[in-house]
Amino acid sequence: MTFTPHGKHLIAGEWVATEQTFQSEPATGPVHSFSVGTVDLVNRACEAAEDAFWSYGYSSREERALFLEAIADEIEARADAITQIGSQETGLPEARLQGERGRTTGQLRLFASHIRKGDYLDRRFDAAMPDRKPAPRPELRLVERPIGPVAVFGASNFPLAFSTAGGDTAAALAAGCPVVVKGHSAHPGTGEIVAEAVAAAIAKCGLHPGVFSLIQGGRRDVGTALVQHPFIKAVGFTGSLAGGRALFDLCAQRPEPIPFFGELGSVNPMFLLPEAMAARAEELGTGWAGSLTMGAGQFCTNPGISVVIDGPDADRYTAAAKAGLEKVGAQTMLTDGIAKAYRDGKERFESRNSVTPVYTTESADRVANPNLYETTAEAYLQDHALGEEVFGPLGLVVRVADVDEMVKLAKGFEGQLTTTLHMDAGDLDDALKLRPILERKAGRVMVNGFPTGVEVVDSMVHGGPYPASTNFGATSVGTLSIRRFLRPVSYQNFPEALLPEDLRG
Ligand code: NAP
């Protein structure tokens, strides 16, 4: 099945074109024209979302669960066309797109079952104490309520699972919040066909069409108008530190500030402890090379930094990583801009005397070849730029003198999505020194694994202290991510019939 996008925006059930167009920049396949987003479309979508909230925000959990399942079904009904356009636009292999589609439909269905269970409502009840002295206590009940319309910025690196009907959208819709998506210009056709699936599910379930809109990109003022629109009550974002920070600041400067849940950047350091290194330095180095180059290194959980104790085991580790990287050929990156940012990151490393090249390659146009460098703890701690994410298959080995210096280095890291310990039983004492630091630094702390690969489950945290995320109390993956789009309300002394449905009975 061949999908040819019509290039329009979906505004509350209507496909709308504007006068200006932009061209898609696919890695392969035909270029298509897309209508450029405008502030007027943002206003229309946000007004429709607010209007929809008065019904959708008060819908039953079962209605919303059926809607989420209907979106998953409609995505599956378009499976081949989604894979085809997604792979053309992003350069990601078809197998990756198929897997990501499964994750996308899986998380929609996971949220359906999650809201059916109802635990997320965090219902609380304090009985009245009419005879309490000196003053009686009223009856109090608490429940989590949806916050209102939510803006979602699709991520370039997950065209399905973190985009139009991805994790942020699924969590917001599950909570009862209408969604306005700002599509990512890296995959507008994929956004369009997924929006078609959502529109079909809205029609099937008889919901207000303002529950979902998609505005394609092309102009910066679309994103800024969206986060500043008075009807928008929260924003979900995955992307660059610079872009995320700009939008976060706009949210804070609004007359009514709103939460901005931005997932920005992370170098995901791994700490390799001595016993584990003595036992399997080569295996670990090879594993790192594989993880670092998966998907051309375009994962927010890519482990960009390995911290090792200087010596022969560190040499074996680095040599194995280098040998692993040498086997990886050129990989296509998501966009020309991301490919250029990767080359700029490599130049940043090479401009520093404190950094030693281990394996360097040239990359041109939209492809990336892996690169590997080394530095010392002292140099790393003095040079902030060495800790900035280079999005792509670039690794840095930081050699430390001993575990004490490893601890010092760990304290110097900024907030991360993940940190990893590689350890054997004999490393426990060292690991115990590091754990309190690592758990302060990251949302997910792991042992003996590689952080690329994020399970969508109840106990996942994909977030962390700034700059990993702009809101360290939140996760953007897993069922806990629904909490971003809810707020607790206390009902004092309410008659049963006046309570929200979720608090009755
Ligand atoms: P991006 O440039 O931050 O863009 C993300 C979204 O935000 C796009 O829709 C973009 O709109 C919008 N945007 C960015 N800055 C804005 C601003 N100042 N005002 C209004 N809207 C703004 O991210 P990207 O295009 O996905 O990739 C660029 C870099 O982001 C990568 O090289 C990488 O470093 C990083 N990245 C990190 C992760 C991660 O998981 N941590 C994931 C993906 C990318 P336009 O499309 O109109 O520009």
PDB file of C-alpha atoms in Angstrom, residues 36-272:
ATOM      1  CA  VAL A  36       3.026  25.434   6.834  1.00  0.00           C
ATOM      2  CA  GLY A  37       1.546  25.843  10.326  1.00  0.00           C
ATOM      3  CA  THR A  38       0.236  29.255  11.422  1.00  0.00           C
ATOM      4  CA  VAL A  39      -0.674  31.000  14.660  1.00  0.00           C
ATOM      5  CA  ASP A  40      -4.282  31.159  13.457  1.00  0.00           C
ATOM      6  CA  LEU A  41      -4.357  27.346  13.273  1.00  0.00           C
ATOM      7  CA  VAL A  42      -2.890  27.164  16.778  1.00  0.00           C
ATOM      8  CA  ASN A  43      -5.710  29.388  18.033  1.00  0.00           C
ATOM      9  CA  ARG A  44      -8.363  27.288  16.290  1.00  0.00           C
ATOM     10  CA  ALA A  45      -6.941  24.011  17.580  1.00  0.00           C
ATOM     11  CA  CYS A  46      -6.616  25.293  21.163  1.00  0.00           C
ATOM     12  CA  GLU A  47     -10.132  26.736  21.194  1.00  0.00           C
ATOM     13  CA  ALA A  48     -11.526  23.433  19.915  1.00  0.00           C
ATOM     14  CA  ALA A  49      -9.471  21.537  22.527  1.00  0.00           C
ATOM     15  CA  GLU A  50     -10.883  23.703  25.324  1.00  0.00           C
ATOM     16  CA  ASP A  51     -14.392  23.181  23.988  1.00  0.00           C
ATOM     17  CA  ALA A  52     -13.756  19.427  23.828  1.00  0.00           C
ATOM     18  CA  PHE A  53     -12.494  19.374  27.404  1.00  0.00           C
ATOM     19  CA  TRP A  54     -15.997  20.126  28.715  1.00  0.00           C
ATOM     20  CA  SER A  55     -17.090  16.697  27.496  1.00  0.00           C
ATOM     21  CA  TYR A  56     -13.855  14.692  27.201  1.00  0.00           C
ATOM     22  CA  GLY A  57     -12.524  15.867  30.570  1.00  0.00           C
ATOM     23  CA  TYR A  58     -15.672  14.444  32.172  1.00  0.00           C
ATOM     24  CA  SER A  59     -15.894  11.237  30.139  1.00  0.00           C
ATOM     25  CA  SER A  60     -15.759   7.884  31.891  1.00  0.00           C
ATOM     26  CA  ARG A  61     -12.542   5.909  32.149  1.00  0.00           C
ATOM     27  CA  GLU A  62     -14.144   3.146  30.091  1.00  0.00           C
ATOM     28  CA  GLU A  63     -14.967   5.590  27.270  1.00  0.00           C
ATOM     29  CA  ARG A  64     -11.392   6.803  27.196  1.00  0.00           C
ATOM     30  CA  ALA A  65      -9.991   3.262  27.372  1.00  0.00           C
ATOM     31  CA  LEU A  66     -12.091   2.278  24.349  1.00  0.00           C
ATOM     32  CA  PHE A  67     -10.841   5.387  22.529  1.00  0.00           C
ATOM     33  CA  LEU A  68      -7.175   4.531  23.217  1.00  0.00           C
ATOM     34  CA  GLU A  69      -7.753   0.988  22.001  1.00  0.00           C
ATOM     35  CA  ALA A  70      -9.497   2.322  18.890  1.00  0.00           C
ATOM     36  CA  ILE A  71      -6.456   4.507  18.099  1.00  0.00           C
ATOM     37  CA  ALA A  72      -4.208   1.440  18.428  1.00  0.00           C
ATOM     38  CA  ASP A  73      -6.510  -0.525  16.084  1.00  0.00           C
ATOM     39  CA  GLU A  74      -6.568   2.299  13.530  1.00  0.00           C
ATOM     40  CA  ILE A  75      -2.769   2.551  13.613  1.00  0.00           C
ATOM     41  CA  GLU A  76      -2.527  -1.189  12.995  1.00  0.00           C
ATOM     42  CA  ALA A  77      -4.985  -0.888  10.108  1.00  0.00           C
ATOM     43  CA  ARG A  78      -2.462   1.472   8.447  1.00  0.00           C
ATOM     44  CA  ALA A  79       0.609  -0.543   9.479  1.00  0.00           C
ATOM     45  CA  ASP A  80       2.327  -0.989   6.123  1.00  0.00           C
ATOM     46  CA  ALA A  81       1.760   2.574   4.967  1.00  0.00           C
ATOM     47  CA  ILE A  82       3.074   3.924   8.282  1.00  0.00           C
ATOM     48  CA  THR A  83       6.235   1.823   7.995  1.00  0.00           C
ATOM     49  CA  GLN A  84       6.755   2.879   4.409  1.00  0.00           C
ATOM     50  CA  ILE A  85       6.475   6.643   4.906  1.00  0.00           C
ATOM     51  CA  GLY A  86       8.165   6.541   8.318  1.00  0.00           C
ATOM     52  CA  SER A  87      11.181   4.722   6.972  1.00  0.00           C
ATOM     53  CA  GLN A  88      11.432   7.035   3.948  1.00  0.00           C
ATOM     54  CA  GLU A  89      11.239  10.193   6.046  1.00  0.00           C
ATOM     55  CA  THR A  90      13.596   9.219   8.867  1.00  0.00           C
ATOM     56  CA  GLY A  91      15.980   6.770   7.240  1.00  0.00           C
ATOM     57  CA  LEU A  92      15.274   4.312  10.068  1.00  0.00           C
ATOM     58  CA  PRO A  93      15.118   0.678   8.903  1.00  0.00           C
ATOM     59  CA  GLU A  94      11.673  -0.835   8.336  1.00  0.00           C
ATOM     60  CA  ALA A  95      12.196  -3.382  11.131  1.00  0.00           C
ATOM     61  CA  ARG A  96      12.808  -0.539  13.588  1.00  0.00           C
ATOM     62  CA  LEU A  97       9.612   1.237  12.433  1.00  0.00           C
ATOM     63  CA  GLN A  98       7.637  -1.998  12.836  1.00  0.00           C
ATOM     64  CA  GLY A  99       8.991  -2.460  16.355  1.00  0.00           C
ATOM     65  CA  GLU A 100       8.249   1.136  17.210  1.00  0.00           C
ATOM     66  CA  ARG A 101       4.697   0.774  15.936  1.00  0.00           C
ATOM     67  CA  GLY A 102       4.253  -2.176  18.304  1.00  0.00           C
ATOM     68  CA  ARG A 103       5.538  -0.063  21.170  1.00  0.00           C
ATOM     69  CA  THR A 104       3.151   2.764  20.198  1.00  0.00           C
ATOM     70  CA  THR A 105       0.050   0.578  20.069  1.00  0.00           C
ATOM     71  CA  GLY A 106       1.297  -1.288  23.154  1.00  0.00           C
ATOM     72  CA  GLN A 107       1.500   1.884  25.201  1.00  0.00           C
ATOM     73  CA  LEU A 108      -1.953   3.044  24.042  1.00  0.00           C
ATOM     74  CA  ARG A 109      -3.383  -0.297  25.225  1.00  0.00           C
ATOM     75  CA  LEU A 110      -1.327  -0.204  28.414  1.00  0.00           C
ATOM     76  CA  PHE A 111      -2.869   3.168  29.273  1.00  0.00           C
ATOM     77  CA  ALA A 112      -6.329   1.773  28.515  1.00  0.00           C
ATOM     78  CA  SER A 113      -5.858  -0.995  31.074  1.00  0.00           C
ATOM     79  CA  HIS A 114      -4.145   1.397  33.497  1.00  0.00           C
ATOM     80  CA  ILE A 115      -7.077   3.801  33.649  1.00  0.00           C
ATOM     81  CA  ARG A 116      -9.586   0.954  33.842  1.00  0.00           C
ATOM     82  CA  LYS A 117      -7.850  -0.202  37.044  1.00  0.00           C
ATOM     83  CA  GLY A 118      -8.181   3.313  38.460  1.00  0.00           C
ATOM     84  CA  ASP A 119      -5.218   3.246  40.883  1.00  0.00           C
ATOM     85  CA  TYR A 120      -3.794   6.341  39.203  1.00  0.00           C
ATOM     86  CA  LEU A 121      -6.699   8.361  40.599  1.00  0.00           C
ATOM     87  CA  ASP A 122      -5.042   8.143  44.044  1.00  0.00           C
ATOM     88  CA  ARG A 123      -8.471   8.308  45.699  1.00  0.00           C
ATOM     89  CA  ARG A 124      -8.314   9.248  49.390  1.00  0.00           C
ATOM     90  CA  PHE A 125     -11.010   9.507  52.023  1.00  0.00           C
ATOM     91  CA  ASP A 126     -10.995  11.134  55.457  1.00  0.00           C
ATOM     92  CA  ALA A 127     -14.255  10.552  57.309  1.00  0.00           C
ATOM     93  CA  ALA A 128     -16.013  13.414  59.034  1.00  0.00           C
ATOM     94  CA  MET A 129     -15.540  13.760  62.802  1.00  0.00           C
ATOM     95  CA  PRO A 130     -18.595  15.761  63.799  1.00  0.00           C
ATOM     96  CA  ASP A 131     -17.858  15.392  67.519  1.00  0.00           C
ATOM     97  CA  ARG A 132     -14.197  16.402  67.361  1.00  0.00           C
ATOM     98  CA  LYS A 133     -13.280  19.164  69.857  1.00  0.00           C
ATOM     99  CA  PRO A 134     -12.635  22.018  69.705  1.00  0.00           C
ATOM    100  CA  ALA A 135     -13.876  21.962  66.079  1.00  0.00           C
ATOM    101  CA  PRO A 136     -15.584  19.211  64.089  1.00  0.00           C
ATOM    102  CA  ARG A 137     -13.712  17.786  61.076  1.00  0.00           C
ATOM    103  CA  PRO A 138     -15.502  17.803  57.709  1.00  0.00           C
ATOM    104  CA  GLU A 139     -15.506  14.787  55.392  1.00  0.00           C
ATOM    105  CA  LEU A 140     -12.749  15.056  52.746  1.00  0.00           C
ATOM    106  CA  ARG A 141     -12.271  13.080  49.552  1.00  0.00           C
ATOM    107  CA  LEU A 142      -9.451  13.461  47.044  1.00  0.00           C
ATOM    108  CA  VAL A 143      -9.155  12.411  43.429  1.00  0.00           C
ATOM    109  CA  GLU A 144      -6.846  13.251  40.534  1.00  0.00           C
ATOM    110  CA  ARG A 145      -8.547  15.266  37.786  1.00  0.00           C
ATOM    111  CA  PRO A 146      -7.343  16.040  34.226  1.00  0.00           C
ATOM    112  CA  ILE A 147      -5.740  19.461  33.858  1.00  0.00           C
ATOM    113  CA  GLY A 148      -7.139  20.589  30.474  1.00  0.00           C
ATOM    114  CA  PRO A 149      -5.717  20.807  26.932  1.00  0.00           C
ATOM    115  CA  VAL A 150      -2.105  19.646  26.534  1.00  0.00           C
ATOM    116  CA  ALA A 151       0.435  20.594  23.841  1.00  0.00           C
ATOM    117  CA  VAL A 152       2.728  17.838  22.568  1.00  0.00           C
ATOM    118  CA  PHE A 153       5.888  18.350  20.507  1.00  0.00           C
ATOM    119  CA  GLY A 154       6.669  15.243  18.463  1.00  0.00           C
ATOM    120  CA  ALA A 155      10.249  13.963  18.814  1.00  0.00           C
ATOM    121  CA  SER A 156      12.448  13.575  15.749  1.00  0.00           C
ATOM    122  CA  ASN A 157      14.054  10.340  16.937  1.00  0.00           C
ATOM    123  CA  PHE A 158      10.868   8.373  17.680  1.00  0.00           C
ATOM    124  CA  PRO A 159       8.511   9.195  14.785  1.00  0.00           C
ATOM    125  CA  LEU A 160       5.829   6.903  16.252  1.00  0.00           C
ATOM    126  CA  ALA A 161       6.400   6.105  19.929  1.00  0.00           C
ATOM    127  CA  PHE A 162       7.264   9.708  20.932  1.00  0.00           C
ATOM    128  CA  SER A 163       5.372  11.621  18.328  1.00  0.00           C
ATOM    129  CA  THR A 164       1.817  12.216  17.090  1.00  0.00           C
ATOM    130  CA  ALA A 165       0.126   9.370  19.007  1.00  0.00           C
ATOM    131  CA  GLY A 166       3.147   8.522  21.138  1.00  0.00           C
ATOM    132  CA  GLY A 167       3.698   8.376  24.876  1.00  0.00           C
ATOM    133  CA  ASP A 168       2.882  12.015  25.707  1.00  0.00           C
ATOM    134  CA  THR A 169      -0.324  11.963  23.649  1.00  0.00           C
ATOM    135  CA  ALA A 170      -1.400   8.586  25.049  1.00  0.00           C
ATOM    136  CA  ALA A 171      -0.822   9.720  28.654  1.00  0.00           C
ATOM    137  CA  ALA A 172      -2.695  13.004  28.145  1.00  0.00           C
ATOM    138  CA  LEU A 173      -5.656  11.366  26.389  1.00  0.00           C
ATOM    139  CA  ALA A 174      -5.797   8.661  29.081  1.00  0.00           C
ATOM    140  CA  ALA A 175      -5.927  11.358  31.760  1.00  0.00           C
ATOM    141  CA  GLY A 176      -8.841  13.082  29.996  1.00  0.00           C
ATOM    142  CA  CYS A 177      -6.909  15.923  28.366  1.00  0.00           C
ATOM    143  CA  PRO A 178      -7.418  16.939  24.714  1.00  0.00           C
ATOM    144  CA  VAL A 179      -4.153  17.176  22.784  1.00  0.00           C
ATOM    145  CA  VAL A 180      -2.751  19.629  20.241  1.00  0.00           C
ATOM    146  CA  VAL A 181       0.334  18.165  18.558  1.00  0.00           C
ATOM    147  CA  LYS A 182       3.031  20.288  16.940  1.00  0.00           C
ATOM    148  CA  GLY A 183       4.319  17.830  14.347  1.00  0.00           C
ATOM    149  CA  HIS A 184       8.041  17.427  13.838  1.00  0.00           C
ATOM    150  CA  SER A 185       9.138  18.617  10.419  1.00  0.00           C
ATOM    151  CA  ALA A 186      11.455  15.581  10.173  1.00  0.00           C
ATOM    152  CA  HIS A 187       8.468  13.273   9.587  1.00  0.00           C
ATOM    153  CA  PRO A 188       5.357  15.231   8.514  1.00  0.00           C
ATOM    154  CA  GLY A 189       3.908  12.423   6.392  1.00  0.00           C
ATOM    155  CA  THR A 190       4.198   9.935   9.254  1.00  0.00           C
ATOM    156  CA  GLY A 191       2.484  12.507  11.473  1.00  0.00           C
ATOM    157  CA  GLU A 192      -0.303  12.910   8.942  1.00  0.00           C
ATOM    158  CA  ILE A 193      -1.138   9.210   8.610  1.00  0.00           C
ATOM    159  CA  VAL A 194      -1.062   8.694  12.379  1.00  0.00           C
ATOM    160  CA  ALA A 195      -3.338  11.740  12.780  1.00  0.00           C
ATOM    161  CA  GLU A 196      -5.686  10.077  10.285  1.00  0.00           C
ATOM    162  CA  ALA A 197      -5.772   7.049  12.588  1.00  0.00           C
ATOM    163  CA  VAL A 198      -6.605   9.228  15.608  1.00  0.00           C
ATOM    164  CA  ALA A 199      -9.321  11.074  13.642  1.00  0.00           C
ATOM    165  CA  ALA A 200     -10.859   7.730  12.623  1.00  0.00           C
ATOM    166  CA  ALA A 201     -10.870   6.606  16.274  1.00  0.00           C
ATOM    167  CA  ILE A 202     -12.532   9.876  17.342  1.00  0.00           C
ATOM    168  CA  ALA A 203     -15.269   9.336  14.751  1.00  0.00           C
ATOM    169  CA  LYS A 204     -15.693   5.671  15.751  1.00  0.00           C
ATOM    170  CA  CYS A 205     -16.047   6.580  19.422  1.00  0.00           C
ATOM    171  CA  GLY A 206     -18.322   9.586  18.775  1.00  0.00           C
ATOM    172  CA  LEU A 207     -16.042  12.046  20.607  1.00  0.00           C
ATOM    173  CA  HIS A 208     -15.757  15.817  20.219  1.00  0.00           C
ATOM    174  CA  PRO A 209     -13.359  16.401  17.281  1.00  0.00           C
ATOM    175  CA  GLY A 210     -11.411  18.997  19.270  1.00  0.00           C
ATOM    176  CA  VAL A 211      -9.969  16.146  21.367  1.00  0.00           C
ATOM    177  CA  PHE A 212      -7.050  15.972  18.931  1.00  0.00           C
ATOM    178  CA  SER A 213      -5.407  18.311  16.422  1.00  0.00           C
ATOM    179  CA  LEU A 214      -2.129  18.142  14.507  1.00  0.00           C
ATOM    180  CA  ILE A 215      -0.405  21.271  13.279  1.00  0.00           C
ATOM    181  CA  GLN A 216       2.524  20.682  10.973  1.00  0.00           C
ATOM    182  CA  GLY A 217       5.731  22.661  11.485  1.00  0.00           C
ATOM    183  CA  GLY A 218       7.625  24.917   9.144  1.00  0.00           C
ATOM    184  CA  ARG A 219       7.603  28.046  11.325  1.00  0.00           C
ATOM    185  CA  ARG A 220       8.959  28.683  14.804  1.00  0.00           C
ATOM    186  CA  ASP A 221       6.021  30.902  15.820  1.00  0.00           C
ATOM    187  CA  VAL A 222       3.737  27.836  15.742  1.00  0.00           C
ATOM    188  CA  GLY A 223       5.575  26.261  18.678  1.00  0.00           C
ATOM    189  CA  THR A 224       5.885  29.501  20.616  1.00  0.00           C
ATOM    190  CA  ALA A 225       2.193  30.405  20.105  1.00  0.00           C
ATOM    191  CA  LEU A 226       1.183  26.914  21.183  1.00  0.00           C
ATOM    192  CA  VAL A 227       3.014  26.941  24.528  1.00  0.00           C
ATOM    193  CA  GLN A 228       1.762  30.478  25.204  1.00  0.00           C
ATOM    194  CA  HIS A 229      -1.875  29.822  24.377  1.00  0.00           C
ATOM    195  CA  PRO A 230      -4.012  30.486  27.464  1.00  0.00           C
ATOM    196  CA  PHE A 231      -6.068  27.297  26.963  1.00  0.00           C
ATOM    197  CA  ILE A 232      -2.947  25.071  27.044  1.00  0.00           C
ATOM    198  CA  LYS A 233      -2.326  23.796  30.576  1.00  0.00           C
ATOM    199  CA  ALA A 234       0.866  21.705  30.132  1.00  0.00           C
ATOM    200  CA  VAL A 235       3.430  20.811  27.469  1.00  0.00           C
ATOM    201  CA  GLY A 236       5.147  17.494  26.659  1.00  0.00           C
ATOM    202  CA  PHE A 237       8.394  17.877  24.699  1.00  0.00           C
ATOM    203  CA  THR A 238      11.365  15.733  23.594  1.00  0.00           C
ATOM    204  CA  GLY A 239      14.210  17.401  21.753  1.00  0.00           C
ATOM    205  CA  SER A 240      17.223  19.641  22.105  1.00  0.00           C
ATOM    206  CA  LEU A 241      18.402  21.449  25.208  1.00  0.00           C
ATOM    207  CA  ALA A 242      18.346  24.806  23.398  1.00  0.00           C
ATOM    208  CA  GLY A 243      14.843  24.383  21.936  1.00  0.00           C
ATOM    209  CA  GLY A 244      13.423  22.850  25.091  1.00  0.00           C
ATOM    210  CA  ARG A 245      14.901  25.515  27.314  1.00  0.00           C
ATOM    211  CA  ALA A 246      13.502  28.304  25.090  1.00  0.00           C
ATOM    212  CA  LEU A 247       9.999  26.827  25.253  1.00  0.00           C
ATOM    213  CA  PHE A 248      10.311  26.077  28.983  1.00  0.00           C
ATOM    214  CA  ASP A 249      11.212  29.736  29.640  1.00  0.00           C
ATOM    215  CA  LEU A 250       8.186  30.857  27.617  1.00  0.00           C
ATOM    216  CA  CYS A 251       5.935  28.621  29.747  1.00  0.00           C
ATOM    217  CA  ALA A 252       7.368  30.132  32.936  1.00  0.00           C
ATOM    218  CA  GLN A 253       6.925  33.695  31.635  1.00  0.00           C
ATOM    219  CA  ARG A 254       3.227  33.314  30.775  1.00  0.00           C
ATOM    220  CA  PRO A 255       0.755  35.377  32.832  1.00  0.00           C
ATOM    221  CA  GLU A 256      -0.414  31.941  34.004  1.00  0.00           C
ATOM    222  CA  PRO A 257       2.772  29.811  34.077  1.00  0.00           C
ATOM    223  CA  ILE A 258       2.272  26.179  33.133  1.00  0.00           C
ATOM    224  CA  PRO A 259       4.389  23.041  33.579  1.00  0.00           C
ATOM    225  CA  PHE A 260       6.712  22.184  30.720  1.00  0.00           C
ATOM    226  CA  PHE A 261       7.652  18.509  30.733  1.00  0.00           C
ATOM    227  CA  GLY A 262      10.748  18.602  28.553  1.00  0.00           C
ATOM    228  CA  GLU A 263      13.041  15.649  28.022  1.00  0.00           C
ATOM    229  CA  LEU A 264      16.174  17.331  26.760  1.00  0.00           C
ATOM    230  CA  GLY A 265      19.558  15.693  26.813  1.00  0.00           C
ATOM    231  CA  SER A 266      21.698  13.176  28.629  1.00  0.00           C
ATOM    232  CA  VAL A 267      25.098  11.505  28.223  1.00  0.00           C
ATOM    233  CA  ASN A 268      24.090   8.498  30.351  1.00  0.00           C
ATOM    234  CA  PRO A 269      27.449   7.738  31.987  1.00  0.00           C
ATOM    235  CA  MET A 270      28.462   4.165  32.738  1.00  0.00           C
ATOM    236  CA  PHE A 271      30.807   3.406  35.664  1.00  0.00           C
ATOM    237  CA  LEU A 272      32.836   0.242  35.202  1.00  0.00           C
TER     238      LEU A 272
END
